Amino acid sequence: MANCPHGGVLKDLVARDESISAQLKEESLSLPYLILTERQLCDLELITNGGFSPLEGFMNETDYKSVVDNLRLANGVLFPIPITLDISREDINRLSISTGIRIALLDPRNEEALAVITVEDVYKPDTVKEAIQVFGADDPAHPSVAYLRKRVKDFYVGGNVQAIKAPTHFDYVALRYTPTELRAHFKKLAWRKVVAFQTRNPMHRAHRELTVRAARQRQANVLIHPVVGLTKPGDVDHYTRVRVYEAIMQKYPNGMGHLALLPLAMRMAGPREAVWHAIIRKNYGATHFIVGRDHAGPGKNSHGKDFYGPYDAQDLVIKYHDELQIEMVPFQQMTYLPSTDEYQPVDEVPKGVQTLDISGTELRKRLRTGAPIPDWFSYAEVVKVLRESYPPRNKQGFVLFLTGLHNSGKDAIAKALQVTLNQQGGRSVSLLLGETIRQELSSELEFSSDDRHEHIHRIAFVSAELSRAGAAVIAAPTAPQERSRQLARDTVQQSGGSGGNFFLIHVATPLEYCEKSDRHGIYARARRGEIKGFAGIDEPYETPEDANLIVDITQQSISEIVHSIILLLETNALL
């Protein structure tokens, strides 16, 4: 029998509001609206399908503060992660947002109305406190703290929602179960005990052995329940991972396992996240939940130390065991024994017995170089999927992002680079010069700080799409703002897949030389005030602090600079 939902009642708002969905959709056409972010979209889907039960909307200030301080909603129910709808001051003014107003919430992919929120309150959160309490430190090395700092807007809106419809998905539709659907599936198959396994990474033999062992010990079935919403930047894309999961499900004993996808935006909050994951799996009907070593940990902090202790997550789940009402299964670190061709928990291996392991770093290296991956570590079907999505480095795309003042020589360097890379062959080469690409991508934009930032965002988007397809991309905008360059790096690294290789090259030619050698008189026009917002004249050029390479045409020839960039690529095994 499926586990009882958290709080006692599954809050399936899509089912609850089905009878009025047409009325809500009609109403939404005349309401002010907000276009959701990707994270807000994930949160809304799990609010409306019941995955976040007992929530019925985004948290008001009272619930938010209680969750941040005490891991509980204001009514005392355990809930460790704040689920919030962030908006800007401009949003508040534009939509006249105040208590009682109703706002349509739109899918960012197609601007389709998904729900209507009735505003209960609008409040300004203490995001520094949120970072410290929820994530353990106000440290930008933590991806969710960086998200709080860079992407979360200044105000939160609290209020319950009414569901118009669930978001439409076009990928892996047969694997996308709501809590109601998954509970019905368990009931149909008479699964009374279900061990849920959380993952955001590809699975290999050790994971299969771990989950099979956990199920057999508890006479249960296995739910492989991977996250396909937002995960940690740099993670393997969900399309590749799902193909891996589909391949590995064939290796489970017949009838033991089931695969379902979870549209969750992870926060990487370690101990709190483990409790949150347990609540979500309980809502999906699981009776047991595997909690791993450093569960949902983001890695190292700014001082090179782990954000959380290895067993902090397990300890917190144990602390709230009576309220969670889901049995925790501690992750057992599995290791391979070549003498018996089997996996065993590390702590059960007799002293002196040979064991073999491959770390995540070593696996990535083998994928990058094409080195063999032994069948004792992973299945051939899994390795095939990974090699298709992650070709060797010399087949991956990359982005060379040249930044510098107007007439610094960056365009000449970019053109020479294009010729050199075309000569070497093996990839298509795309050249995105600042002013040329502005005419094609951003002709309606002006030269304000925000418009320049948006222009760089567009260049980065195009660059990521090209590099993901394996191209060499040379982009050469002025990009005088640090925030724009950082956005470009983040966009390529997060969206470029195996082509998310980004190199920032600062063409540091001095302003005096750029101005003196300006044959077209652009600087002179800027000095006379005919051109506004000109970098180096009436707008500062913020010197990059994180450039992969610094060059200067007053000190080096174009040929020497191109050669140094080629060496940079060779050093990174991309040529």
XYZ file of C-alpha atoms in Angstrom:
575
model
C 0.000 0.000 0.000
C 1.391 3.430 -0.973
C 2.650 5.673 1.788
C 0.356 8.332 3.261
C 0.979 11.820 1.757
C 2.838 14.363 3.861
C 0.293 16.243 5.950
C -2.296 13.511 5.404
C -3.840 14.674 2.108
C -2.341 14.670 -1.380
C -2.817 18.204 -2.745
C -3.475 17.334 -6.381
C -4.603 20.795 -7.454
C -4.915 19.866 -11.131
C -7.516 17.232 -10.222
C -9.131 19.500 -7.630
C -9.591 22.386 -10.065
C -10.397 20.370 -13.179
C -14.080 21.348 -13.061
C -13.234 25.068 -13.168
C -10.119 24.933 -15.359
C -11.918 26.311 -18.431
C -13.294 29.169 -16.332
C -9.824 29.875 -14.911
C -8.283 29.835 -18.397
C -10.837 32.350 -19.616
C -10.226 34.547 -16.560
C -6.451 34.389 -17.090
C -6.807 36.197 -20.425
C -7.852 39.383 -18.635
C -5.507 39.114 -15.643
C -2.050 40.628 -15.164
C 0.514 37.907 -15.689
C 3.976 36.738 -14.739
C 6.138 34.622 -17.020
C 7.756 32.045 -14.774
C 11.453 31.267 -14.606
C 12.608 27.699 -15.191
C 12.897 27.084 -11.440
C 9.489 28.614 -10.732
C 8.015 26.391 -13.445
C 9.423 23.272 -11.766
C 8.118 24.441 -8.385
C 4.663 25.210 -9.758
C 4.391 21.773 -11.382
C 5.159 20.050 -8.070
C 2.795 22.360 -6.174
C -0.086 21.625 -8.522
C 0.483 17.867 -8.907
C 0.848 17.297 -5.159
C 4.571 16.545 -5.078
C 5.044 19.389 -2.578
C 2.046 18.436 -0.398
C 0.848 19.954 1.880
C 1.659 23.186 -0.032
C -1.139 24.726 -2.103
C 0.851 27.680 -3.366
C 3.976 29.755 -2.940
C 4.904 30.512 0.660
C 3.685 33.661 2.376
C 6.029 35.571 4.658
C 4.968 33.751 7.815
C 5.539 30.307 6.294
C 8.758 31.450 4.610
C 10.303 32.740 7.828
C 9.217 29.668 9.756
C 10.736 27.342 7.158
C 14.000 29.296 7.036
C 14.295 29.367 10.848
C 12.696 26.096 11.948
C 12.257 23.789 8.897
C 8.503 23.989 9.496
C 5.491 25.698 8.028
C 3.721 28.136 10.344
C 1.233 25.391 11.274
C 4.075 23.192 12.507
C 4.246 20.731 9.593
C 7.796 19.740 8.678
C 8.984 21.353 5.414
C 12.675 22.280 5.090
C 12.983 24.263 1.820
C 11.359 27.646 1.084
C 9.206 27.513 -2.057
C 8.930 31.114 -3.201
C 7.803 33.211 -6.150
C 10.292 36.031 -6.607
C 9.390 39.261 -8.420
C 11.037 42.614 -9.035
C 10.027 46.106 -7.968
C 9.260 46.722 -11.634
C 6.880 43.734 -11.622
C 5.103 45.118 -8.560
C 4.650 48.541 -10.137
C 3.802 47.255 -13.609
C 1.170 44.812 -12.359
C 0.011 46.895 -9.366
C 0.559 43.849 -7.186
C -1.112 44.024 -3.779
C -2.994 41.761 -1.406
C -6.007 40.102 -3.041
C -4.991 40.656 -6.662
C -5.104 37.625 -8.954
C -2.219 36.987 -11.345
C -1.921 34.460 -14.165
C 1.260 32.355 -14.099
C 2.569 31.575 -17.581
C 4.803 28.810 -18.881
C 8.064 30.460 -20.095
C 8.293 28.043 -23.029
C 5.029 28.991 -24.726
C 3.392 31.634 -22.473
C 0.470 29.306 -21.814
C -1.451 30.027 -18.591
C -0.869 27.235 -16.063
C -2.353 28.640 -12.870
C -3.768 31.686 -11.141
C -2.317 32.910 -7.840
C -4.314 35.001 -5.396
C -1.780 37.278 -3.712
C -1.758 36.953 0.065
C 1.249 39.151 0.680
C 4.318 40.724 -0.927
C 7.468 40.805 1.160
C 11.187 41.486 0.938
C 13.204 38.452 2.072
C 16.522 38.449 3.883
C 18.381 36.422 1.280
C 21.632 36.470 3.247
C 19.852 34.856 6.182
C 18.146 32.448 3.784
C 21.540 31.443 2.391
C 23.045 30.901 5.838
C 20.087 29.040 7.328
C 19.077 26.913 4.353
C 22.426 26.286 2.641
C 24.758 26.655 5.619
C 26.722 29.701 4.428
C 26.420 32.852 2.354
C 29.071 31.470 0.007
C 28.723 32.039 -3.764
C 30.592 28.772 -4.375
C 27.264 27.156 -3.515
C 25.170 27.112 -6.728
C 21.941 28.063 -4.919
C 23.621 30.939 -3.104
C 24.957 32.138 -6.454
C 21.406 31.808 -7.798
C 20.069 33.843 -4.855
C 22.618 36.578 -5.496
C 22.433 36.774 -9.275
C 19.001 35.634 -10.363
C 16.470 35.897 -7.549
C 14.535 39.174 -7.612
C 14.111 41.449 -4.613
C 10.589 40.536 -3.474
C 8.586 37.363 -2.871
C 4.853 36.919 -3.506
C 2.937 34.528 -1.271
C -0.439 32.992 -2.012
C -2.365 29.861 -2.949
C -2.807 28.879 -6.576
C -5.588 27.396 -8.656
C -4.456 25.056 -11.411
C -5.514 25.586 -15.006
C -3.438 22.715 -16.365
C -0.193 20.854 -15.882
C 2.834 21.965 -17.924
C 3.060 20.185 -21.269
C 6.158 18.046 -21.811
C 7.259 16.656 -25.154
C 10.122 14.468 -23.892
C 9.801 11.114 -22.152
C 6.059 11.621 -21.677
C 5.477 7.967 -20.748
C 7.947 8.302 -17.840
C 6.423 11.462 -16.345
C 4.103 10.333 -13.551
C 2.269 12.610 -11.148
C 2.039 11.421 -7.525
C -1.559 10.336 -8.172
C -0.535 8.340 -11.251
C 2.449 6.698 -9.580
C 0.376 5.724 -6.550
C -2.190 4.149 -8.890
C 0.631 2.270 -10.654
C 1.916 0.849 -7.362
C -1.612 -0.175 -6.397
C -2.210 -1.865 -9.745
C 0.981 -3.919 -9.368
C 0.305 -4.584 -5.644
C 3.614 -3.026 -4.629
C 3.356 -2.634 -0.862
C 6.977 -1.576 -0.215
C 8.827 0.754 -2.564
C 12.443 1.870 -2.163
C 12.982 5.195 -3.951
C 16.402 6.111 -5.346
C 17.233 9.775 -5.954
C 19.821 10.622 -8.585
C 20.927 13.494 -10.792
C 23.834 11.556 -12.360
C 24.148 8.625 -14.768
C 23.840 5.198 -13.122
C 26.404 2.410 -13.361
C 26.737 -1.136 -12.054
C 27.401 -0.061 -8.460
C 24.116 1.862 -8.370
C 22.227 -1.114 -9.751
C 23.792 -3.441 -7.185
C 23.088 -0.990 -4.360
C 19.411 -0.584 -5.216
C 18.832 -4.296 -5.840
C 20.469 -5.127 -2.512
C 18.360 -2.506 -0.691
C 15.156 -3.886 -2.230
C 15.957 -7.515 -1.498
C 16.859 -6.804 2.111
C 13.457 -5.174 2.607
C 11.442 -7.454 0.301
C 10.508 -4.376 -1.692
C 10.464 -2.997 -5.217
C 12.673 -0.204 -6.549
C 11.604 3.206 -7.855
C 14.366 4.904 -9.832
C 13.241 8.529 -9.491
C 15.805 10.835 -11.124
C 15.598 14.624 -11.190
C 14.984 16.123 -14.635
C 14.446 19.745 -13.576
C 17.247 22.110 -12.620
C 20.274 20.340 -11.150
C 23.830 21.484 -10.479
C 25.531 23.503 -13.247
C 27.797 21.187 -15.205
C 25.700 18.055 -14.592
C 25.061 15.659 -17.466
C 21.985 16.822 -19.394
C 18.756 15.007 -18.582
C 18.269 13.644 -22.101
C 21.518 11.698 -21.852
C 20.779 10.607 -18.294
C 17.306 9.314 -19.108
C 18.702 7.246 -21.987
C 21.167 5.818 -19.447
C 18.373 5.049 -16.980
C 16.325 3.350 -19.694
C 19.322 1.186 -20.586
C 20.102 0.205 -17.011
C 16.483 -0.658 -16.161
C 16.887 -3.660 -18.471
C 19.494 -4.999 -16.042
C 17.105 -5.233 -13.076
C 15.407 -8.543 -12.200
C 12.126 -8.787 -14.082
C 9.389 -6.865 -12.277
C 11.630 -5.423 -9.561
C 12.144 -1.857 -10.735
C 10.266 1.060 -12.236
C 11.542 4.328 -13.741
C 9.716 7.639 -13.282
C 10.993 11.190 -13.790
C 10.817 14.002 -11.224
C 10.539 17.625 -12.494
C 12.350 19.042 -9.463
C 14.576 22.113 -9.333
C 17.248 20.976 -6.900
C 18.748 23.401 -4.392
C 21.765 21.230 -3.437
C 20.947 21.979 0.211
C 22.492 18.820 1.663
C 20.760 17.809 4.932
C 17.668 19.966 4.367
C 17.463 18.719 0.799
C 17.527 15.092 1.983
C 14.520 15.729 4.237
C 12.796 17.527 1.359
C 13.508 14.638 -1.024
C 12.091 12.212 1.527
C 8.869 14.244 1.775
C 8.533 14.375 -2.019
C 9.058 10.603 -2.396
C 6.567 10.002 0.402
C 4.048 12.068 -1.585
C 4.775 9.922 -4.638
C 3.931 6.838 -2.594
C 7.370 5.430 -1.692
C 7.765 3.710 1.682
C 11.576 3.759 1.787
C 14.123 6.297 0.587
C 17.859 5.856 -0.031
C 19.931 8.694 1.454
C 23.495 8.786 0.273
C 26.780 9.962 1.667
C 26.828 13.787 1.316
C 23.325 13.597 -0.173
C 22.642 16.573 -2.497
C 25.935 18.192 -1.537
C 27.285 20.806 -3.992
C 30.951 19.992 -3.452
C 33.589 22.351 -2.074
C 33.076 25.789 -0.564
C 35.246 28.846 -1.224
C 37.844 27.505 1.230
C 38.131 24.118 -0.454
C 36.140 22.239 2.197
C 32.921 20.279 1.743
C 29.795 22.328 2.457
C 28.338 19.499 4.533
C 29.649 16.579 6.538
C 29.401 13.158 4.847
C 26.595 11.930 7.106
C 24.839 15.201 8.007
C 21.980 14.396 5.619
C 21.405 10.938 7.091
C 21.517 12.360 10.616
C 18.852 14.990 9.845
C 16.534 12.457 8.198
C 16.908 10.206 11.248
C 16.124 13.161 13.518
C 12.761 13.687 11.798
C 12.008 9.993 11.228
C 8.783 9.951 13.246
C 7.331 12.900 11.335
C 8.534 11.844 7.915
C 6.970 8.389 8.112
C 9.265 7.056 5.431
C 12.082 4.626 6.198
C 15.575 5.837 5.398
C 17.915 3.396 3.692
C 21.527 4.522 4.268
C 23.585 4.571 1.096
C 26.129 1.769 1.169
C 29.329 2.600 -0.687
C 29.767 -0.308 -3.084
C 33.114 -1.566 -4.382
C 34.024 -4.185 -6.978
C 35.791 -7.419 -6.018
C 37.567 -8.828 -9.109
C 38.210 -12.185 -7.411
C 34.485 -12.948 -7.238
C 33.212 -10.587 -9.971
C 30.728 -8.924 -7.644
C 30.000 -5.712 -5.793
C 29.987 -5.587 -2.006
C 29.558 -2.790 0.545
C 32.967 -1.368 1.409
C 32.553 -2.082 5.122
C 31.823 -5.778 4.442
C 34.971 -6.462 2.401
C 37.547 -8.514 4.375
C 40.873 -6.842 4.963
C 43.412 -7.542 2.227
C 40.897 -8.410 -0.475
C 41.567 -6.543 -3.733
C 38.942 -3.998 -4.773
C 38.544 -1.809 -7.843
C 36.828 1.549 -8.265
C 36.658 4.318 -10.869
C 36.026 7.837 -9.601
C 33.766 10.321 -11.335
C 36.855 12.315 -12.334
C 38.486 9.245 -13.832
C 35.305 8.330 -15.708
C 35.069 11.810 -17.225
C 38.730 11.581 -18.234
C 38.139 8.252 -19.985
C 35.111 9.618 -21.796
C 37.095 12.693 -22.803
C 40.080 10.733 -24.112
C 38.225 7.722 -25.485
C 40.029 5.370 -23.069
C 38.243 2.064 -22.374
C 35.656 1.812 -19.590
C 35.654 -1.734 -18.152
C 32.438 -3.744 -18.099
C 32.831 -4.384 -14.377
C 32.245 -0.663 -13.840
C 29.395 0.009 -16.263
C 27.270 -1.729 -18.844
C 28.163 -1.495 -22.522
C 24.737 -0.006 -23.270
C 25.340 2.785 -20.737
C 28.832 3.558 -22.007
C 27.494 3.747 -25.572
C 24.947 6.396 -24.547
C 27.560 8.447 -22.700
C 30.036 8.315 -25.582
C 27.345 9.496 -28.003
C 26.596 12.544 -25.847
C 30.132 13.244 -24.657
C 32.590 12.821 -27.503
C 36.354 13.068 -26.936
C 37.662 16.562 -26.240
C 39.077 16.986 -29.733
C 35.544 16.582 -31.102
C 33.837 18.944 -28.641
C 32.808 22.484 -29.438
C 34.226 25.526 -27.659
C 33.779 29.288 -27.399
C 36.616 31.810 -27.610
C 35.197 35.029 -26.183
C 37.419 38.014 -27.039
C 36.738 41.193 -25.074
C 38.462 44.540 -25.357
C 38.062 48.162 -26.326
C 36.942 49.260 -29.776
C 39.908 49.086 -32.193
C 41.914 46.993 -29.709
C 42.625 44.443 -32.436
C 40.111 41.862 -31.229
C 38.325 41.767 -34.603
C 41.597 41.228 -36.475
C 42.588 38.488 -34.020
C 39.161 36.856 -34.379
C 39.369 36.823 -38.188
C 42.903 35.383 -38.106
C 41.763 32.725 -35.642
C 38.914 31.761 -37.951
C 41.367 31.222 -40.812
C 43.738 29.171 -38.635
C 40.976 26.934 -37.251
C 39.475 26.448 -40.706
C 42.908 25.377 -41.918
C 43.136 22.765 -39.152
C 39.709 21.356 -39.998
C 37.623 18.928 -37.931
C 34.956 21.463 -36.886
C 32.819 24.164 -38.384
C 34.037 27.610 -37.286
C 31.616 30.457 -36.531
C 32.690 34.087 -36.220
C 30.503 36.489 -34.220
C 31.949 39.990 -34.445
C 30.399 42.547 -32.094
C 29.006 45.152 -34.491
C 28.200 42.686 -37.270
C 26.222 40.418 -34.989
C 24.478 43.415 -33.392
C 22.878 44.235 -36.751
C 21.556 40.690 -37.046
C 20.618 39.893 -33.418
C 20.056 43.181 -31.634
C 19.154 45.864 -34.130
C 16.316 47.141 -31.920
C 18.529 47.535 -28.855
C 20.094 50.829 -27.822
C 23.447 51.307 -26.064
C 22.248 51.541 -22.465
C 23.889 49.329 -19.865
C 20.910 46.939 -19.835
C 20.668 46.806 -23.621
C 24.381 46.035 -23.916
C 23.909 43.281 -21.322
C 21.020 41.806 -23.311
C 23.113 41.939 -26.488
C 25.864 39.885 -24.838
C 23.215 37.475 -23.555
C 22.043 36.893 -27.119
C 25.591 36.346 -28.376
C 26.150 33.850 -25.552
C 22.941 32.007 -26.373
C 23.898 31.615 -30.028
C 27.435 30.620 -29.031
C 26.159 27.920 -26.676
C 23.869 26.481 -29.337
C 26.697 26.346 -31.885
C 29.297 24.920 -29.499
C 26.845 22.273 -28.268
C 26.676 21.079 -31.871
C 30.478 20.780 -31.924
C 31.408 24.077 -33.567
C 34.336 26.339 -32.756
C 32.852 29.736 -31.951
C 34.822 32.984 -31.950
C 32.869 35.858 -30.405
C 34.419 39.329 -30.278
C 32.111 41.907 -28.673
C 33.444 44.798 -26.598
C 31.577 43.434 -23.527
C 32.766 46.154 -21.115
C 30.726 44.912 -18.123
C 31.867 42.105 -15.846
C 28.279 40.953 -15.251
C 27.804 40.468 -18.999
C 30.983 38.463 -19.408
C 30.051 36.289 -16.443
C 26.599 35.754 -17.938
C 28.217 34.682 -21.196
C 30.454 32.178 -19.404
C 27.535 30.788 -17.368
C 25.293 30.506 -20.425
C 27.845 28.565 -22.452
C 28.915 26.304 -19.598
C 25.353 25.522 -18.514
C 23.708 25.240 -21.945
C 26.530 24.112 -24.194
C 26.492 20.449 -23.149
C 29.733 18.791 -24.176
C 30.538 22.028 -26.005
C 30.415 24.102 -22.836
C 34.114 24.931 -23.078
C 34.466 28.677 -22.579
C 37.658 30.725 -22.772
C 37.774 34.443 -21.983
C 40.532 36.298 -23.824
C 41.187 39.886 -22.778
C 42.611 41.950 -25.612
C 44.251 44.484 -23.289
C 45.469 46.964 -25.884
C 45.764 50.377 -24.120
C 43.114 53.045 -24.738
C 45.745 55.511 -25.974
C 46.778 53.188 -28.808
C 43.169 52.257 -29.679
C 42.274 55.932 -29.964
C 45.431 57.026 -31.770
C 45.129 54.319 -34.460
C 41.385 54.827 -34.994
C 41.203 55.656 -38.727
C 37.400 56.005 -38.701
C 37.259 58.694 -36.024
C 34.881 56.780 -33.744
C 36.729 57.858 -30.624
C 36.744 61.478 -31.804
C 32.972 61.359 -32.226
C 32.616 59.882 -28.744
C 34.833 62.645 -27.325
C 32.582 65.232 -28.942
C 29.537 63.602 -27.372
C 28.090 62.412 -30.676
C 28.198 58.789 -29.478
C 26.923 58.055 -25.966
C 27.866 55.138 -23.720
C 31.162 54.485 -25.484
C 33.455 52.120 -23.556
C 36.657 53.825 -22.478
C 35.255 57.338 -22.956
C 32.002 57.960 -21.094
C 31.428 54.367 -19.989
C 34.052 52.461 -17.989
C 35.570 49.286 -19.338
C 35.714 46.862 -16.389
C 38.985 44.951 -16.648
C 38.406 41.166 -16.500
C 39.794 39.465 -13.421
C 39.295 35.905 -14.671
C 40.634 35.962 -18.232
C 42.106 32.689 -19.473
C 44.552 34.666 -21.584
C 45.627 38.338 -21.765
C 47.034 39.678 -25.034
C 48.027 43.124 -26.365
C 48.683 44.009 -30.006
C 51.190 46.673 -28.959
C 53.329 43.921 -27.433
C 52.605 40.948 -29.734
C 51.897 40.462 -33.408
C 48.537 39.058 -34.516
C 50.300 35.826 -35.505
C 51.878 35.473 -32.055
C 48.546 36.104 -30.354
C 46.754 33.553 -32.547
C 49.475 31.012 -31.795
C 49.091 31.581 -28.042
C 45.331 30.980 -28.324
C 45.936 27.787 -30.322
C 48.318 26.624 -27.583
C 45.597 27.365 -24.994
C 43.213 25.089 -26.893
C 45.852 22.381 -27.268
C 46.647 22.542 -23.552
C 42.958 21.825 -22.915
C 43.024 18.884 -25.376
C 40.530 20.569 -27.712
C 42.716 20.330 -30.822
